[in-house]
Short mmCIF file of C-alpha atoms in Angstrom, two decimals:
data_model
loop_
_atom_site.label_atom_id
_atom_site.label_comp_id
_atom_site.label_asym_id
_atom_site.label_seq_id
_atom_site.Cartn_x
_atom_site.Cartn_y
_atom_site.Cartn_z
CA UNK A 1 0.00 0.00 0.00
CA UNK A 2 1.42 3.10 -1.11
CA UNK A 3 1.79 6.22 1.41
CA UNK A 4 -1.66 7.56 -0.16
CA UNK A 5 -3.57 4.68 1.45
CA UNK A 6 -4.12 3.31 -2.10
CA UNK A 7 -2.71 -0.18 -3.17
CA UNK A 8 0.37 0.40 -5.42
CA UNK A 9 0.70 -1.05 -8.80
CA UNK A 10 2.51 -3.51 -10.03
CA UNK A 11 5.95 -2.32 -10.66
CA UNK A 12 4.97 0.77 -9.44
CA UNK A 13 7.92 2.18 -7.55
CA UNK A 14 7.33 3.51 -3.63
CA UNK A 15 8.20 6.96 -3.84
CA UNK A 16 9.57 6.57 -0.07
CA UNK A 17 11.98 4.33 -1.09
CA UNK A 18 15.23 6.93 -1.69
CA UNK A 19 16.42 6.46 -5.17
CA UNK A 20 20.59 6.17 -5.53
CA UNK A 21 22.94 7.19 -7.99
CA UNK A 22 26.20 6.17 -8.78
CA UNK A 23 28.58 7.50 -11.35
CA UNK A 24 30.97 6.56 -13.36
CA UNK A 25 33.46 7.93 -16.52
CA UNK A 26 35.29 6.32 -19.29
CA UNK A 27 36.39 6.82 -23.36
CA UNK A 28 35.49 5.64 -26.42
CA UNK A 29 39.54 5.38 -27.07
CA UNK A 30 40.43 4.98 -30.93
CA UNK A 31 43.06 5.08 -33.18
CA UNK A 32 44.17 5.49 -36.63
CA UNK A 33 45.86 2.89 -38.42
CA UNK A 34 45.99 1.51 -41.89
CA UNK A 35 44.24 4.41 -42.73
CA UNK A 36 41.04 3.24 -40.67
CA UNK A 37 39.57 4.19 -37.84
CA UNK A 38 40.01 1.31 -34.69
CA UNK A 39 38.35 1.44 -31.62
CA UNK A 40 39.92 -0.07 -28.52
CA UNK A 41 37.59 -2.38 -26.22
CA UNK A 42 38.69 -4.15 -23.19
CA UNK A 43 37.45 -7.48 -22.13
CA UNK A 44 36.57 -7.82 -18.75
CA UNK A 45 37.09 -11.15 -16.43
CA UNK A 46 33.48 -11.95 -16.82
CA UNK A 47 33.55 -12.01 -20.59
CA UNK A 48 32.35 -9.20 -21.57
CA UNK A 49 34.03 -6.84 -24.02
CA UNK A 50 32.95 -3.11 -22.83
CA UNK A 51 34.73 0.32 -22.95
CA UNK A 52 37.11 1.11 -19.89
CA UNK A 53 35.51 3.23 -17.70
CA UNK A 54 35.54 3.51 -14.06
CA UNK A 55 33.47 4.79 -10.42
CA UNK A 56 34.87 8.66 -9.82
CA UNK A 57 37.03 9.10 -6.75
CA UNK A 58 35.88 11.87 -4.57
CA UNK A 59 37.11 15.23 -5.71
CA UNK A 60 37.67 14.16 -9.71
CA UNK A 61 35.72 15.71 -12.20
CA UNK A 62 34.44 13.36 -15.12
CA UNK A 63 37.74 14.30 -17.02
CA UNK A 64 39.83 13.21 -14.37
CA UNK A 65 37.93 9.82 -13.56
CA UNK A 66 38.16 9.13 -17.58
CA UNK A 67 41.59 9.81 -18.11
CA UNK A 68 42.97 8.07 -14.76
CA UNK A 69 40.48 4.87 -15.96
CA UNK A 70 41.38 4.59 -19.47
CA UNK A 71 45.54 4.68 -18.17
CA UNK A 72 44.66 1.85 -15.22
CA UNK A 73 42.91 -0.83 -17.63
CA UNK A 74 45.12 -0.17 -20.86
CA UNK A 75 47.97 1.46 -19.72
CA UNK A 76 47.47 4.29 -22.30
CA UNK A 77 47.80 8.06 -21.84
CA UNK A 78 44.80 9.27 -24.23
CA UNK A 79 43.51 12.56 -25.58
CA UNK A 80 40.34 14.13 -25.89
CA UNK A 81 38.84 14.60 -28.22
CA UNK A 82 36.58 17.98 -27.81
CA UNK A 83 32.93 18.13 -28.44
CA UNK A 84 31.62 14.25 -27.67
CA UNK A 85 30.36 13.73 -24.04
CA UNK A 86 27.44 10.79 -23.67
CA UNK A 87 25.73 9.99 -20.84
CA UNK A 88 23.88 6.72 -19.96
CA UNK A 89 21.80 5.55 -17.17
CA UNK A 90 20.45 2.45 -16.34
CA UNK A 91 18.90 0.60 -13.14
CA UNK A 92 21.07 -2.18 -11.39
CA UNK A 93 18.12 -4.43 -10.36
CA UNK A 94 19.55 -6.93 -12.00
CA UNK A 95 22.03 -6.57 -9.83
CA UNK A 96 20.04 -6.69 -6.74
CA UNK A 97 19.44 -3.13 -6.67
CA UNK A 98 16.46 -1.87 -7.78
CA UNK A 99 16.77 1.89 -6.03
CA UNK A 100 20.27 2.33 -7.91
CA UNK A 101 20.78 4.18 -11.21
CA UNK A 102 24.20 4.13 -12.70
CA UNK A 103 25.28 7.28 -14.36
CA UNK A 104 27.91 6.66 -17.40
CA UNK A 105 29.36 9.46 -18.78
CA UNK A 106 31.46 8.62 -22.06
CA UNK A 107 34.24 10.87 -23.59
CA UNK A 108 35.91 10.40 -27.04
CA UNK A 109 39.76 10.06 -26.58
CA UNK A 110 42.44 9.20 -29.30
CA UNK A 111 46.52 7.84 -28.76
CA UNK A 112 49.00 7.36 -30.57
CA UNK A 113 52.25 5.25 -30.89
CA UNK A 114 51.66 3.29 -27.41
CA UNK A 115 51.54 -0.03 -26.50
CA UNK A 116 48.32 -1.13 -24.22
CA UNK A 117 48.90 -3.33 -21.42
CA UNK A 118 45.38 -5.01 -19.85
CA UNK A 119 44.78 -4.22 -16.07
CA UNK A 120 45.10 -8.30 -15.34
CA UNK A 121 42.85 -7.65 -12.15
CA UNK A 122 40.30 -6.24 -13.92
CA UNK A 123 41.08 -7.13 -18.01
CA UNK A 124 41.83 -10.56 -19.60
CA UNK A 125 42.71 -8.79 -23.31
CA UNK A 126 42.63 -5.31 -25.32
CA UNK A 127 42.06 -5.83 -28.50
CA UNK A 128 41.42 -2.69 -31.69
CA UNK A 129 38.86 -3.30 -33.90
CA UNK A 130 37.24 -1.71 -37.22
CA UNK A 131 34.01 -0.38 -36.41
CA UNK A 132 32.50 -3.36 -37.69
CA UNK A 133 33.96 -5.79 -35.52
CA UNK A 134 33.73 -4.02 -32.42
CA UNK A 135 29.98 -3.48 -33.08
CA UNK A 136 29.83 -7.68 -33.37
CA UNK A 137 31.94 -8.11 -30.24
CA UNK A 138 29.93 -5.93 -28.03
CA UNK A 139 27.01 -7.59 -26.05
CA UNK A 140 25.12 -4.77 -24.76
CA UNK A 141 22.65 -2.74 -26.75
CA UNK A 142 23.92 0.44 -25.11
CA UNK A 143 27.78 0.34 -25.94
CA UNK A 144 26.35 -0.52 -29.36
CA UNK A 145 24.58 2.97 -29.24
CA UNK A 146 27.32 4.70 -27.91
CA UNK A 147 29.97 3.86 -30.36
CA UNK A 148 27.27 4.58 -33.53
CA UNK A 149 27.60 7.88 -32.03
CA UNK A 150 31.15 8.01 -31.35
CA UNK A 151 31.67 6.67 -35.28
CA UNK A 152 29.28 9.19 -36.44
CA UNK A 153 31.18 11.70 -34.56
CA UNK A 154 34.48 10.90 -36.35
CA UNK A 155 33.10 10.75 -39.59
CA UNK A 156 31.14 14.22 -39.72
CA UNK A 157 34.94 15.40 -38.09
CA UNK A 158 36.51 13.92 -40.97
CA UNK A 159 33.77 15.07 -43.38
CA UNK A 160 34.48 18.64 -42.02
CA UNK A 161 38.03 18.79 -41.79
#
């Protein structure tokens, strides 16, 4: 029963229940080579190959928590690149927590002439990829959506330059 005295719905949230966020930053990191475009993805112990990205530390700003991520799981001192910032949200109920919203905030960042090393606490392989492949290798719906718009990004730069 919800505080109004009525019965709630199902999957109708109780307002009283505080709602939590957490936040976290990371890059798109790419490269060029062979005259392509590659996109960097990490794989994670679990399996899963995702962007590196990271919780923020108290006092960083989202720069900060990016840059200090990407370095930790690859190794890699990256550059921004200026104009892309995307933000994604989702609820970790499958997680257990269904009051918890995770805030991702994703930059665009390039290198070059570095050699990536994988976090081995964290990351089991870095691998580049066309933006072909890395569309096929990543599971989630949302990293697909967020390098569409990273690509798209890079190719109207391109297109403009």
């Amino acid at each position: 029963i919800s505080p109004a005295g009525r019965k709630r719905r199902r999957g109708e949230r109780d307002m009283s229940e505080e709602l939590l966020y957490e936040k976290s930053c990371g890059a798109v990191v790419c490269c060029q080579k062979d005259n392509d475009i590659k996109y960097l993805l990490v794989c994670e112990h679990g399996g899963y190959w995702v962007f590196p990205i990271g919780h923020m530390e108290t006092g960083e700003s989202e720069h900060e928590t990016a840059l200090r991520e990407v370095k930790e799981e690859t190794g890699l001192d990256v550059t921004f690149i200026d104009g892309f910032r995307v933000k994604d949200e989702h609820n970790l109920a499958r997680e257990g927590r269904p009051n918890t919203i995770k805030q991702t905030i994703y930059f665009l960042a390039n290198y070059e002439d570095q050699t990536f090393v994988p976090q081995e606490s964290e990351i089991s392989q870095i691998a580049l990829h066309d933006f072909e492949s890395a569309m096929a290798s990543l599971q989630f719906d949302s990293f697909k959506n967020i390098l569409a718009q990273a690509h798209g990004f890079l190719v109207q730069m391109q297109k403009n330059a």
